[in-house]
mmCIF file of N, CA and C in Angstrom:
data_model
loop_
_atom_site.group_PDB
_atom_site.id
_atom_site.type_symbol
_atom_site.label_atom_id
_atom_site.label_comp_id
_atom_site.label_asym_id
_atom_site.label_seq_id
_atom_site.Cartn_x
_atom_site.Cartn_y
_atom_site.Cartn_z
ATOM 1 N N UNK A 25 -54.542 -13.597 101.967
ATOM 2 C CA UNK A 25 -55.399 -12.447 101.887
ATOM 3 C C UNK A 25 -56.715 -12.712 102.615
ATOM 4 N N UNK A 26 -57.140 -14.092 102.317
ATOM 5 C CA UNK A 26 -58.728 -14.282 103.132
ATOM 6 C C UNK A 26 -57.995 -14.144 104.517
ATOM 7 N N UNK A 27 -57.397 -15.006 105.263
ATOM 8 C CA UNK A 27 -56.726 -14.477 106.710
ATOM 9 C C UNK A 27 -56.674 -13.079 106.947
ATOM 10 N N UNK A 28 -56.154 -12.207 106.498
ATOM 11 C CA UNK A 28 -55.957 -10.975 106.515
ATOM 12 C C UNK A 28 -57.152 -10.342 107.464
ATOM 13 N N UNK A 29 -58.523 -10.408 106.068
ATOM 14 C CA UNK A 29 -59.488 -9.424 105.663
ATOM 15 C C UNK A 29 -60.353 -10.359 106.980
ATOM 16 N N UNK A 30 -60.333 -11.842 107.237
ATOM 17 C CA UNK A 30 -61.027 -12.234 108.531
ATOM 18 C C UNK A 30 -60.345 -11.226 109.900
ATOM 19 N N UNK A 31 -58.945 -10.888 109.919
ATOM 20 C CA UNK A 31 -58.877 -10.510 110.765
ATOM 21 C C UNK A 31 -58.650 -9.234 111.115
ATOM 22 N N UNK A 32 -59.373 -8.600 109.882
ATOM 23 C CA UNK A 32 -59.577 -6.621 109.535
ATOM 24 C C UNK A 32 -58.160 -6.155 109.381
ATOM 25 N N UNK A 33 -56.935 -7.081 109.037
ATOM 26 C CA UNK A 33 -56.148 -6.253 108.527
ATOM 27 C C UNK A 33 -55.496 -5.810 106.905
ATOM 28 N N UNK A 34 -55.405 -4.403 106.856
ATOM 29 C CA UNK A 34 -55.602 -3.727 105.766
ATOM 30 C C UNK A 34 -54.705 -4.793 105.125
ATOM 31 N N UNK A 35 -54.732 -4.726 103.909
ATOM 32 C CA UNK A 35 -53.707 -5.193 102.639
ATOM 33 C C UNK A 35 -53.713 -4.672 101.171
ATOM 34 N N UNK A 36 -52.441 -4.747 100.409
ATOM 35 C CA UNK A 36 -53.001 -3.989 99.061
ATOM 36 C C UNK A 36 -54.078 -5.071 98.454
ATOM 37 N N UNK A 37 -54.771 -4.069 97.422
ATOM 38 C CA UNK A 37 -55.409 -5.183 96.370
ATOM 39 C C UNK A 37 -54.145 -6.022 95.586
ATOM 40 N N UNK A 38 -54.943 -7.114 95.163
ATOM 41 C CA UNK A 38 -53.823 -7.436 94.035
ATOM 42 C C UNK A 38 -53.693 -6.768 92.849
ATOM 43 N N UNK A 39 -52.749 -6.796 92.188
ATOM 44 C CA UNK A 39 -52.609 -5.803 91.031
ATOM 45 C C UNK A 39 -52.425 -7.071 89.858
ATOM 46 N N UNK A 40 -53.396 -6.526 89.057
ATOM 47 C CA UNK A 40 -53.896 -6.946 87.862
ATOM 48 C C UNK A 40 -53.058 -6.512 86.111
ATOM 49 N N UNK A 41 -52.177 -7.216 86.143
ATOM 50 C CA UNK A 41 -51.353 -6.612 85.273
ATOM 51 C C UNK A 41 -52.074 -6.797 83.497
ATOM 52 N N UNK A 42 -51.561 -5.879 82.875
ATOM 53 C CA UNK A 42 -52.306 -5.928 81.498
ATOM 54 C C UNK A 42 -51.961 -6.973 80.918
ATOM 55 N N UNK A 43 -52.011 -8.374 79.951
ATOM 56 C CA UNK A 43 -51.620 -9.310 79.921
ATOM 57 C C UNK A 43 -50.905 -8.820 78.016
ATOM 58 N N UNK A 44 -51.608 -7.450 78.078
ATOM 59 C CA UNK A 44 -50.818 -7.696 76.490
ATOM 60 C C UNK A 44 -49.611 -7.236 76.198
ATOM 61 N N UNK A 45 -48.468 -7.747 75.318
ATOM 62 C CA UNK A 45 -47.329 -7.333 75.701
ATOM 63 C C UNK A 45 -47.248 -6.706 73.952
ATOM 64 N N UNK A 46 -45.925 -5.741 74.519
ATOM 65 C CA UNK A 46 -45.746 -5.093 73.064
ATOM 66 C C UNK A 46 -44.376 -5.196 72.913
ATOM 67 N N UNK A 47 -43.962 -5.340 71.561
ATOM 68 C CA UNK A 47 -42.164 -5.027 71.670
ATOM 69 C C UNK A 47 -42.142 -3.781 69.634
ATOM 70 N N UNK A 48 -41.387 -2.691 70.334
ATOM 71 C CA UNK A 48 -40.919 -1.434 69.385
ATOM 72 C C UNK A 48 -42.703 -1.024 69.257
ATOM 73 N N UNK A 49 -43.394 -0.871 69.997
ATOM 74 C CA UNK A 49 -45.154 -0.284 69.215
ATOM 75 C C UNK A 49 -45.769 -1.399 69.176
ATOM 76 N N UNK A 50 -45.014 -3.041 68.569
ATOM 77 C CA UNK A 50 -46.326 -3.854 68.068
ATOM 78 C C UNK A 50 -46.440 -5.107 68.664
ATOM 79 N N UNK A 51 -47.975 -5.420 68.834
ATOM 80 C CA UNK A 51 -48.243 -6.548 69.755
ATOM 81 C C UNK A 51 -47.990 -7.671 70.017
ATOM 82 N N UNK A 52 -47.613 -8.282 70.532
ATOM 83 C CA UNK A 52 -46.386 -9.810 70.182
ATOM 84 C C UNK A 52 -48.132 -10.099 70.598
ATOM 85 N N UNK A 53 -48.009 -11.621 69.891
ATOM 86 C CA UNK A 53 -48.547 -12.769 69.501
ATOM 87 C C UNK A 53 -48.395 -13.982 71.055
ATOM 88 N N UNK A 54 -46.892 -13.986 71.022
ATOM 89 C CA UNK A 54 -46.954 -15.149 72.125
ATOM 90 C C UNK A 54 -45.208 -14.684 72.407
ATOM 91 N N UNK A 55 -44.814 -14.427 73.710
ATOM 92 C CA UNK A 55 -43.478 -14.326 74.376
ATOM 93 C C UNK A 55 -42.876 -15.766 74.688
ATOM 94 N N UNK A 56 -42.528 -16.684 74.041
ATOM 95 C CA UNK A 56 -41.639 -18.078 74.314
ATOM 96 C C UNK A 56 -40.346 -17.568 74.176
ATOM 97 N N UNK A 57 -39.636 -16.839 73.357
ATOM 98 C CA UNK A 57 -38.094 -16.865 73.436
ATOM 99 C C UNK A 57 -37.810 -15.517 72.724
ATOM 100 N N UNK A 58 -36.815 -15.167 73.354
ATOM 101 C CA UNK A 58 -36.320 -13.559 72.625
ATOM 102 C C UNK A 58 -34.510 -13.390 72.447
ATOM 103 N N UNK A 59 -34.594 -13.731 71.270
ATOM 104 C CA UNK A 59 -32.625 -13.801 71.056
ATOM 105 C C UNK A 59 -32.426 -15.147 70.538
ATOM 106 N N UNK A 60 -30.972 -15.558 70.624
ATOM 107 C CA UNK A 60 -31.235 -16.748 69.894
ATOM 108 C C UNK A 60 -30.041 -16.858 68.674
ATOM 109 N N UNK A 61 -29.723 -17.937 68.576
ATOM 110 C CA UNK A 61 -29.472 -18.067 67.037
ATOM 111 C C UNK A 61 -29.642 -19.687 66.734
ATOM 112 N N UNK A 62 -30.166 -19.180 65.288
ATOM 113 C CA UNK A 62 -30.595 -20.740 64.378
ATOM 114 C C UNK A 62 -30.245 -20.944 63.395
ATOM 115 N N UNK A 63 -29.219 -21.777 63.329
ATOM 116 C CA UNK A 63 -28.878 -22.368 62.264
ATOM 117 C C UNK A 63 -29.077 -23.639 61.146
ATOM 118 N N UNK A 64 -29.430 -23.403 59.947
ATOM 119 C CA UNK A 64 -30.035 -24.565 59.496
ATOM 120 C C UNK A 64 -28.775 -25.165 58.238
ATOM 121 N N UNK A 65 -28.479 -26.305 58.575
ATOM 122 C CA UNK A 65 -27.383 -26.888 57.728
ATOM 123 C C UNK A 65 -27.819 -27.594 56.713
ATOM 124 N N UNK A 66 -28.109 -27.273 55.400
ATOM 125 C CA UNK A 66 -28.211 -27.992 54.542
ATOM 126 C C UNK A 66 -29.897 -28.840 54.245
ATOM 127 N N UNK A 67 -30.754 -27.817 54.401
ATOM 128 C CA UNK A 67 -31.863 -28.130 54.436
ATOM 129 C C UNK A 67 -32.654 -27.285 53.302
ATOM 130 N N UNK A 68 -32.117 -26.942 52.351
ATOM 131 C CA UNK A 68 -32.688 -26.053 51.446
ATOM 132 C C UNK A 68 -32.502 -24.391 51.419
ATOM 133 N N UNK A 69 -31.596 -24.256 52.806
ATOM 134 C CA UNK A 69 -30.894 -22.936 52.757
ATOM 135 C C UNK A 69 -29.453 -22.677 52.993
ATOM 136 N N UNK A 70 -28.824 -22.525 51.794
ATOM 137 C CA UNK A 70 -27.456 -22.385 51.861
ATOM 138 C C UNK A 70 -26.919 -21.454 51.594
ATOM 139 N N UNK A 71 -25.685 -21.048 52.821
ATOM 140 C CA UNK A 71 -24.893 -19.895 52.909
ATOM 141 C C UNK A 71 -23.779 -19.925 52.339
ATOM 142 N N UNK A 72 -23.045 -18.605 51.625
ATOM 143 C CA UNK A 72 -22.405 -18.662 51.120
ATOM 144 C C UNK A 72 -21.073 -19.118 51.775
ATOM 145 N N UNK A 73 -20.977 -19.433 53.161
ATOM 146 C CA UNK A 73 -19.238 -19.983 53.578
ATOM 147 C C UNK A 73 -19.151 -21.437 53.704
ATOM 148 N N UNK A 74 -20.125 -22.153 53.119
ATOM 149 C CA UNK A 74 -20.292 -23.461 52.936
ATOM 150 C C UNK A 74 -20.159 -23.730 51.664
ATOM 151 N N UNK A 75 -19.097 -24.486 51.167
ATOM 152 C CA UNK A 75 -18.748 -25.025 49.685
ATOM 153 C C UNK A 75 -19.828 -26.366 49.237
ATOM 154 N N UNK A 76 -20.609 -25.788 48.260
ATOM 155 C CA UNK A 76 -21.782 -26.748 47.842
ATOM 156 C C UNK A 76 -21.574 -27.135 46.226
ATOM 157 N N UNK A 77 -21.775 -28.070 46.028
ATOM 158 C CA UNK A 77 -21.847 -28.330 44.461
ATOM 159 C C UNK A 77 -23.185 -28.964 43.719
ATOM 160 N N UNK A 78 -23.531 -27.750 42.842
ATOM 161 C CA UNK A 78 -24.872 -28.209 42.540
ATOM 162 C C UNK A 78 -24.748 -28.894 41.611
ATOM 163 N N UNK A 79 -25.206 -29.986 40.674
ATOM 164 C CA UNK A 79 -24.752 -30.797 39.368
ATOM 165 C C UNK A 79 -26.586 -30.452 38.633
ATOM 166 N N UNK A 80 -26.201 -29.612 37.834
ATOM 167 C CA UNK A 80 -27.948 -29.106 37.220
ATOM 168 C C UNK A 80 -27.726 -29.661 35.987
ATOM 169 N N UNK A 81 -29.208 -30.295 35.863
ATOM 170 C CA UNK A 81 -28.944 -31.030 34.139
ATOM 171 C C UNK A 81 -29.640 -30.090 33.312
ATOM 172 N N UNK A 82 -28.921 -30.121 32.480
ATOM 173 C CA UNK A 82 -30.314 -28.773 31.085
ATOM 174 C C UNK A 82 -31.417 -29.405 30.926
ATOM 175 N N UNK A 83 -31.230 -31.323 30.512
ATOM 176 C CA UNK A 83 -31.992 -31.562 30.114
ATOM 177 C C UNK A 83 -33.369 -31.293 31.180
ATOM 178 N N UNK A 84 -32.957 -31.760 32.285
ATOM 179 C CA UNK A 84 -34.226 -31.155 33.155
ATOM 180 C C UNK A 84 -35.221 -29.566 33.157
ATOM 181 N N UNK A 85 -34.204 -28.659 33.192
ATOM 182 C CA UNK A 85 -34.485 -27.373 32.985
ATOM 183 C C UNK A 85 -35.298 -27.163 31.500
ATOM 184 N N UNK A 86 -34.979 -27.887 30.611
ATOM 185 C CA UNK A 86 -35.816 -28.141 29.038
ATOM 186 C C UNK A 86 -37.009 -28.802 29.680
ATOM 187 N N UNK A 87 -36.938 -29.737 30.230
ATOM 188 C CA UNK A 87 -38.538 -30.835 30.590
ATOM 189 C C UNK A 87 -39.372 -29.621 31.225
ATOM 190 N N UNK A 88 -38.971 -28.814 32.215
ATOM 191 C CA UNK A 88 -40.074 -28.008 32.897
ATOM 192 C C UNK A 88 -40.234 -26.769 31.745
ATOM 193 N N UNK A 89 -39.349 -26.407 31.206
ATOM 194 C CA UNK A 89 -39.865 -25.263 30.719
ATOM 195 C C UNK A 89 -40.801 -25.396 29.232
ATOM 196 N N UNK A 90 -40.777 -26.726 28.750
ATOM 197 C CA UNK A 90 -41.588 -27.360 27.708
ATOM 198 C C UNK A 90 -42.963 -27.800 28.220
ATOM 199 N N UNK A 91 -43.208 -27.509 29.840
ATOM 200 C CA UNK A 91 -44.531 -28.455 30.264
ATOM 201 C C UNK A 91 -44.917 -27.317 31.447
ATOM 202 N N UNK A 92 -44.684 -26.533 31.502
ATOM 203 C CA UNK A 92 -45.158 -25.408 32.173
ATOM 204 C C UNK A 92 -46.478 -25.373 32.382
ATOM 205 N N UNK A 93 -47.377 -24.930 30.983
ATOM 206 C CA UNK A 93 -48.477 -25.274 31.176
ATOM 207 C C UNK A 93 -49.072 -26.420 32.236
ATOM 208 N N UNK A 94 -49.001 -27.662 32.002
ATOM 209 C CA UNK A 94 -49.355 -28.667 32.546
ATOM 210 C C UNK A 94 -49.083 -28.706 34.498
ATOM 211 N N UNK A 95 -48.059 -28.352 34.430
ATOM 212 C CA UNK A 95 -47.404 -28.001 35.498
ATOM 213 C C UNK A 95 -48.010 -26.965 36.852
ATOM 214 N N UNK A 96 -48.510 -25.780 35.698
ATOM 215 C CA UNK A 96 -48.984 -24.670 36.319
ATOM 216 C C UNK A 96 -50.861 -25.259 36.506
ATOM 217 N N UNK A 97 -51.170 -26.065 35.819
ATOM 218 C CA UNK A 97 -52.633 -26.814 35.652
ATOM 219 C C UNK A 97 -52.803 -27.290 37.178
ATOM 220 N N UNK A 98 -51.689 -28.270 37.503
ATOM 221 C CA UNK A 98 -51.638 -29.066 38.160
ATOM 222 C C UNK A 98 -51.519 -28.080 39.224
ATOM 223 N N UNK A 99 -50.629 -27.483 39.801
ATOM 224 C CA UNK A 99 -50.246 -26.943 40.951
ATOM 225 C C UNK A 99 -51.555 -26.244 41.411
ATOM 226 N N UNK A 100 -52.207 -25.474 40.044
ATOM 227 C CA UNK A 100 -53.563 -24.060 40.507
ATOM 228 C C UNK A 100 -54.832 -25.304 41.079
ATOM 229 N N UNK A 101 -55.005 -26.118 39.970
ATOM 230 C CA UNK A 101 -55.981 -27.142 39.970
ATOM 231 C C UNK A 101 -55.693 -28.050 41.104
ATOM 232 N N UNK A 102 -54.631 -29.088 41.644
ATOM 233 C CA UNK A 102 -55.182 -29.721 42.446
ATOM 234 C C UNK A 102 -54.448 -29.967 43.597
ATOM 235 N N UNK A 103 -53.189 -29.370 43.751
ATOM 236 C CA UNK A 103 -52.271 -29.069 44.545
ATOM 237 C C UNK A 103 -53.244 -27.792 45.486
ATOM 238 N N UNK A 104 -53.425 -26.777 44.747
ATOM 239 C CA UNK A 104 -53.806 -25.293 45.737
ATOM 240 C C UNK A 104 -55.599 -25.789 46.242
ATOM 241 N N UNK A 105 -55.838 -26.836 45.383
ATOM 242 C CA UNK A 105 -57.625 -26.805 45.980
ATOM 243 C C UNK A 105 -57.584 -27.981 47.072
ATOM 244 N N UNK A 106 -56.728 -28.386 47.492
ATOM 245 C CA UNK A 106 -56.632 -28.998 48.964
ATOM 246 C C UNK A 106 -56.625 -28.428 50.427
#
């Protein structure tokens, strides 16, 4: 373009595109990837066509629900004020 305009010939401007992008009305954040599939095996989300066996003890389910209080102390108090 500096060549050009040294040698008086016309050229377009450059065109300045809007940098914000939208997808359905609303403003994407950041465009890295669109589509996709992700699958997570056994990481704390399990689907139902995977045969899992949970072994739950009562007695555990008795320990939390006898200490709740303490529990709920802990989590508000010094877990959430970090």
């Amino acid at each position: 373009m500096a060549a050009a305009f040294e040698s008086c010939i016309i050229f377009p401007n450059k065109k300045i595109e809007d940098t914000s992008k939208y997808y359905q009305g609303k403003l994407l954040d950041s465009e890295t990837y669109t589509g996709g599939k992700v699958e997570c095996l056994r990481t704390g989300v399990y689907r139902a066509d995977f045969t899992t066996d949970f072994n739950l003890d009562p007695r555990a389910f008795q320990e939390l629900i006898d200490n709740v209080d303490e529990i709920v102390k802990f989590a508000v108090g010094i877990e959430m004020a970090q």
